[in-house]
Short mmCIF file of C-alpha atoms in Angstrom, two decimals:
data_model
loop_
_atom_site.label_atom_id
_atom_site.label_comp_id
_atom_site.label_asym_id
_atom_site.label_seq_id
_atom_site.Cartn_x
_atom_site.Cartn_y
_atom_site.Cartn_z
CA UNK A 1 -206.11 -124.57 89.59
CA UNK A 2 -205.91 -121.42 91.68
CA UNK A 3 -203.38 -119.76 93.97
CA UNK A 4 -205.40 -120.61 97.06
CA UNK A 5 -208.87 -119.67 98.21
CA UNK A 6 -208.07 -116.14 96.96
CA UNK A 7 -207.65 -115.00 93.37
CA UNK A 8 -204.09 -114.57 92.08
CA UNK A 9 -203.35 -110.87 91.74
CA UNK A 10 -199.94 -110.89 90.04
CA UNK A 11 -200.21 -113.85 87.66
CA UNK A 12 -202.80 -115.27 85.28
CA UNK A 13 -203.37 -118.95 84.57
CA UNK A 14 -204.78 -120.89 81.66
CA UNK A 15 -204.48 -124.39 80.25
CA UNK A 16 -203.20 -125.51 76.86
CA UNK A 17 -204.06 -129.22 76.68
CA UNK A 18 -202.39 -130.57 79.82
CA UNK A 19 -199.89 -127.70 80.03
CA UNK A 20 -200.47 -125.03 82.67
CA UNK A 21 -199.48 -121.63 81.27
CA UNK A 22 -198.58 -119.09 83.95
CA UNK A 23 -198.29 -115.45 82.87
CA UNK A 24 -196.51 -112.94 85.07
CA UNK A 25 -198.97 -110.08 85.20
CA UNK A 26 -197.48 -106.80 86.41
CA UNK A 27 -196.86 -105.36 82.93
CA UNK A 28 -196.74 -101.73 84.06
CA UNK A 29 -193.85 -102.67 86.37
CA UNK A 30 -192.15 -104.85 83.70
CA UNK A 31 -193.36 -107.84 85.73
CA UNK A 32 -190.98 -107.07 88.57
CA UNK A 33 -191.36 -109.67 91.31
CA UNK A 34 -192.82 -108.26 94.51
CA UNK A 35 -193.76 -110.10 97.69
CA UNK A 36 -197.24 -110.97 96.42
CA UNK A 37 -195.93 -112.37 93.15
CA UNK A 38 -193.38 -114.50 94.99
CA UNK A 39 -196.17 -116.04 97.05
CA UNK A 40 -198.47 -116.47 94.03
CA UNK A 41 -195.72 -118.25 92.08
CA UNK A 42 -194.68 -120.40 95.01
CA UNK A 43 -198.25 -121.61 95.52
CA UNK A 44 -198.87 -122.31 91.84
CA UNK A 45 -195.65 -124.30 91.39
CA UNK A 46 -196.43 -126.30 94.51
CA UNK A 47 -200.00 -127.04 93.41
CA UNK A 48 -199.07 -127.84 89.80
CA UNK A 49 -196.41 -130.27 90.98
CA UNK A 50 -199.09 -132.30 92.75
CA UNK A 51 -201.86 -131.96 90.14
CA UNK A 52 -202.19 -135.13 88.04
CA UNK A 53 -204.01 -133.17 85.32
CA UNK A 54 -200.99 -130.91 84.75
CA UNK A 55 -198.23 -132.56 82.74
CA UNK A 56 -195.97 -129.51 82.35
CA UNK A 57 -195.77 -125.79 83.03
CA UNK A 58 -194.93 -122.85 80.77
CA UNK A 59 -193.82 -119.63 82.44
CA UNK A 60 -194.65 -116.60 80.29
CA UNK A 61 -195.45 -112.93 80.80
CA UNK A 62 -197.91 -110.23 79.80
CA UNK A 63 -196.60 -106.98 78.38
CA UNK A 64 -193.30 -106.06 76.75
CA UNK A 65 -190.97 -107.61 79.33
CA UNK A 66 -190.66 -111.11 80.70
CA UNK A 67 -189.43 -109.98 84.12
CA UNK A 68 -187.25 -107.08 85.24
CA UNK A 69 -186.22 -108.93 88.41
CA UNK A 70 -187.23 -108.51 92.02
CA UNK A 71 -188.95 -105.18 92.65
CA UNK A 72 -186.13 -102.71 93.37
CA UNK A 73 -188.51 -100.12 94.82
CA UNK A 74 -189.55 -102.70 97.38
CA UNK A 75 -186.02 -103.89 98.12
CA UNK A 76 -184.49 -100.45 98.64
CA UNK A 77 -187.06 -99.45 101.27
CA UNK A 78 -186.57 -102.49 103.50
CA UNK A 79 -185.03 -102.46 106.95
CA UNK A 80 -182.23 -105.02 107.56
CA UNK A 81 -184.68 -107.39 109.25
CA UNK A 82 -187.18 -107.01 106.42
CA UNK A 83 -184.43 -107.52 103.83
CA UNK A 84 -183.44 -110.79 105.49
CA UNK A 85 -187.07 -111.92 105.42
CA UNK A 86 -187.28 -111.13 101.70
CA UNK A 87 -184.10 -113.12 101.03
CA UNK A 88 -185.77 -116.08 102.75
CA UNK A 89 -188.87 -115.59 100.57
CA UNK A 90 -186.74 -115.48 97.42
CA UNK A 91 -184.91 -118.62 98.49
CA UNK A 92 -188.21 -120.36 99.21
CA UNK A 93 -189.52 -119.55 95.71
CA UNK A 94 -186.35 -120.80 94.05
CA UNK A 95 -186.45 -124.01 96.10
CA UNK A 96 -190.01 -124.73 94.95
CA UNK A 97 -189.02 -124.16 91.32
CA UNK A 98 -185.91 -126.35 91.63
CA UNK A 99 -188.04 -129.09 93.21
CA UNK A 100 -190.75 -128.88 90.51
CA UNK A 101 -190.86 -132.47 89.19
CA UNK A 102 -192.45 -131.80 85.79
CA UNK A 103 -191.21 -130.12 82.60
CA UNK A 104 -190.81 -126.36 82.96
CA UNK A 105 -190.39 -124.16 79.87
CA UNK A 106 -189.91 -120.39 79.89
CA UNK A 107 -191.34 -118.26 77.06
CA UNK A 108 -189.11 -115.19 77.14
CA UNK A 109 -190.73 -112.27 75.37
CA UNK A 110 -188.49 -109.34 76.31
CA UNK A 111 -186.31 -107.99 79.11
CA UNK A 112 -185.26 -110.78 81.48
CA UNK A 113 -183.16 -109.32 84.26
CA UNK A 114 -181.91 -110.27 87.71
CA UNK A 115 -184.49 -112.45 89.42
CA UNK A 116 -186.27 -112.83 86.09
CA UNK A 117 -183.09 -114.26 84.59
CA UNK A 118 -182.96 -116.68 87.52
CA UNK A 119 -186.53 -117.85 86.80
CA UNK A 120 -185.53 -118.48 83.19
CA UNK A 121 -182.29 -120.29 83.99
CA UNK A 122 -184.00 -122.56 86.52
CA UNK A 123 -186.25 -123.80 83.68
CA UNK A 124 -185.67 -127.01 81.73
CA UNK A 125 -185.98 -125.23 78.38
CA UNK A 126 -185.99 -121.60 77.27
CA UNK A 127 -187.46 -120.14 74.08
CA UNK A 128 -187.03 -116.44 73.34
CA UNK A 129 -188.44 -113.81 71.02
CA UNK A 130 -185.98 -111.60 69.08
CA UNK A 131 -186.62 -108.78 71.59
CA UNK A 132 -185.31 -110.87 74.49
CA UNK A 133 -182.37 -109.58 76.53
CA UNK A 134 -180.86 -111.23 79.60
CA UNK A 135 -178.74 -109.63 82.27
CA UNK A 136 -177.97 -109.12 85.95
CA UNK A 137 -178.03 -105.30 86.42
CA UNK A 138 -178.02 -105.34 90.21
CA UNK A 139 -174.56 -103.77 90.38
CA UNK A 140 -175.84 -100.62 88.65
CA UNK A 141 -178.52 -100.24 91.33
CA UNK A 142 -176.20 -100.61 94.30
CA UNK A 143 -177.43 -104.14 94.90
CA UNK A 144 -175.60 -107.46 94.72
CA UNK A 145 -176.44 -110.90 93.39
CA UNK A 146 -174.57 -113.79 94.94
CA UNK A 147 -176.81 -116.14 92.98
CA UNK A 148 -175.79 -114.83 89.54
CA UNK A 149 -172.15 -116.03 89.49
CA UNK A 150 -173.20 -119.50 90.64
CA UNK A 151 -176.18 -119.74 88.29
CA UNK A 152 -174.33 -118.46 85.21
CA UNK A 153 -171.44 -120.75 86.15
CA UNK A 154 -173.70 -123.74 85.51
CA UNK A 155 -173.83 -122.70 81.83
CA UNK A 156 -170.49 -121.05 81.03
CA UNK A 157 -166.88 -120.52 82.19
CA UNK A 158 -166.53 -118.45 85.33
CA UNK A 159 -164.51 -115.80 83.48
CA UNK A 160 -167.47 -115.01 81.23
CA UNK A 161 -169.94 -115.07 84.13
CA UNK A 162 -167.57 -112.71 85.98
CA UNK A 163 -167.69 -110.19 83.12
CA UNK A 164 -171.48 -110.37 82.74
CA UNK A 165 -172.20 -109.80 86.43
CA UNK A 166 -169.65 -107.04 87.05
CA UNK A 167 -170.55 -105.12 83.89
CA UNK A 168 -174.32 -105.47 84.24
CA UNK A 169 -174.32 -106.22 80.50
CA UNK A 170 -177.42 -107.36 78.65
CA UNK A 171 -177.10 -110.34 76.32
CA UNK A 172 -179.18 -110.49 73.15
CA UNK A 173 -181.32 -113.44 72.10
CA UNK A 174 -178.76 -114.25 69.39
CA UNK A 175 -175.87 -114.20 71.86
CA UNK A 176 -177.77 -116.31 74.38
CA UNK A 177 -178.54 -118.85 71.67
CA UNK A 178 -174.87 -119.09 70.75
CA UNK A 179 -173.81 -119.86 74.32
CA UNK A 180 -176.70 -122.18 75.15
CA UNK A 181 -178.75 -119.97 77.47
CA UNK A 182 -181.77 -120.22 75.16
CA UNK A 183 -182.74 -123.22 73.04
CA UNK A 184 -184.38 -121.33 70.17
CA UNK A 185 -185.39 -117.85 69.04
CA UNK A 186 -188.89 -117.68 67.57
CA UNK A 187 -191.21 -114.88 66.54
CA UNK A 188 -193.20 -113.23 69.30
CA UNK A 189 -196.44 -114.43 67.67
CA UNK A 190 -195.27 -118.06 67.85
CA UNK A 191 -193.51 -117.91 71.19
CA UNK A 192 -196.31 -119.19 73.40
CA UNK A 193 -197.46 -121.97 71.06
CA UNK A 194 -193.90 -123.15 70.45
CA UNK A 195 -193.16 -123.09 74.18
CA UNK A 196 -196.31 -125.11 74.93
CA UNK A 197 -195.33 -127.62 72.23
CA UNK A 198 -191.85 -127.92 73.73
CA UNK A 199 -193.38 -128.53 77.16
CA UNK A 200 -195.69 -131.23 75.76
CA UNK A 201 -192.75 -132.94 74.05
CA UNK A 202 -190.88 -133.10 77.35
CA UNK A 203 -194.04 -134.34 79.06
CA UNK A 204 -194.11 -137.33 76.68
CA UNK A 205 -190.86 -138.60 78.16
CA UNK A 206 -191.21 -141.33 80.82
CA UNK A 207 -192.10 -139.03 83.69
CA UNK A 208 -190.80 -141.16 86.53
CA UNK A 209 -187.34 -141.05 84.96
CA UNK A 210 -187.73 -137.39 84.05
CA UNK A 211 -188.60 -136.44 87.61
CA UNK A 212 -185.74 -138.49 89.04
CA UNK A 213 -183.24 -136.88 86.67
CA UNK A 214 -184.46 -133.39 87.57
CA UNK A 215 -184.07 -134.30 91.23
CA UNK A 216 -180.56 -135.55 90.55
CA UNK A 217 -179.56 -132.31 88.83
CA UNK A 218 -180.92 -130.39 91.82
CA UNK A 219 -178.98 -132.60 94.22
CA UNK A 220 -175.61 -132.18 92.50
CA UNK A 221 -176.01 -128.38 92.48
CA UNK A 222 -177.55 -128.03 95.94
CA UNK A 223 -174.38 -127.11 97.84
CA UNK A 224 -173.64 -124.19 95.51
CA UNK A 225 -177.26 -123.07 95.58
CA UNK A 226 -177.41 -122.97 99.37
CA UNK A 227 -174.05 -121.19 99.62
CA UNK A 228 -175.24 -118.56 97.13
CA UNK A 229 -178.42 -117.89 99.11
CA UNK A 230 -176.51 -117.55 102.36
CA UNK A 231 -173.89 -115.30 100.78
CA UNK A 232 -176.62 -113.19 99.19
CA UNK A 233 -178.14 -112.29 102.54
CA UNK A 234 -174.75 -111.33 103.99
CA UNK A 235 -173.73 -109.35 100.90
CA UNK A 236 -176.98 -107.38 100.87
CA UNK A 237 -176.32 -106.31 104.47
CA UNK A 238 -172.80 -105.16 103.58
CA UNK A 239 -173.97 -103.29 100.49
CA UNK A 240 -176.73 -101.60 102.51
CA UNK A 241 -174.27 -100.53 105.22
CA UNK A 242 -171.85 -99.10 102.68
CA UNK A 243 -174.64 -97.13 100.97
CA UNK A 244 -175.37 -95.60 104.37
#
C-alpha cells in the first residue's frame, strides 16, 4: 500500500497482521495537518477501504503529540479564496474517513486538538495514553470551529460541548474516559499493540453488517455534518474580516 506513485511525506505505513497502521509523521510540528498530510491521509483511507488484504486501520502518530490540529501557520496566511479551498479539502478528508467501511481505531498518544480531535472522534474506537489531552483551542487563536459543537454533540449534552468549545479547555484522558470519548487508557508502551488488537477484534465481526451499520450511522448524522462544513467556511470568512 502506498499513497500513490509517490512516497508519502507526512505519514508512515506498516502492517500488523491484516491491520494497516498509519502514523502521522510531522512530529516537530506536533503532527499538525497541512495540505500535504490531508492529501496523504485521503489517499490512504480511500485505498485501504478497497484493499481486500486490509481488514482494519489504526491511526497513530510519531512523536509526543497525536495531532495538534490543522496547521495554524498555514491557515492564517491564506487569502479568502485559498481559505475556502482549504475548507473544501478538510471536508473531503472527513468525508473519506466517515465513508471508510472497515474498523478504524485511533491510538492517542498525547495532545489531540482541533482537527486532530475530529480525526479521533470520527473513529470507531479510541484508546489513549495517560498523557492524552483533547480540546478545541481554535477560539484562542482567533479561529472558529463550526464542526466542534456538532461533533461533540454526538457524544454529550450541548451545554457541555458549549463550555468546551468556548473555553478552549483541554480534557484529560481520565475525564474523556468518564464521558465516553475514549474507550480505555493504557500505557504508552502498550498503546499501539492494544489498539491493533482492538481493531482486529472489530474486524472479526461480520463485515458486511459492520460496513452497513457504519454507513447507517453516517447517514443519520449527514445533515448535521454538511451544515457544520458549510457554516465553517462562512464563519472563517467572518472571523478573518473581523481580525482585519
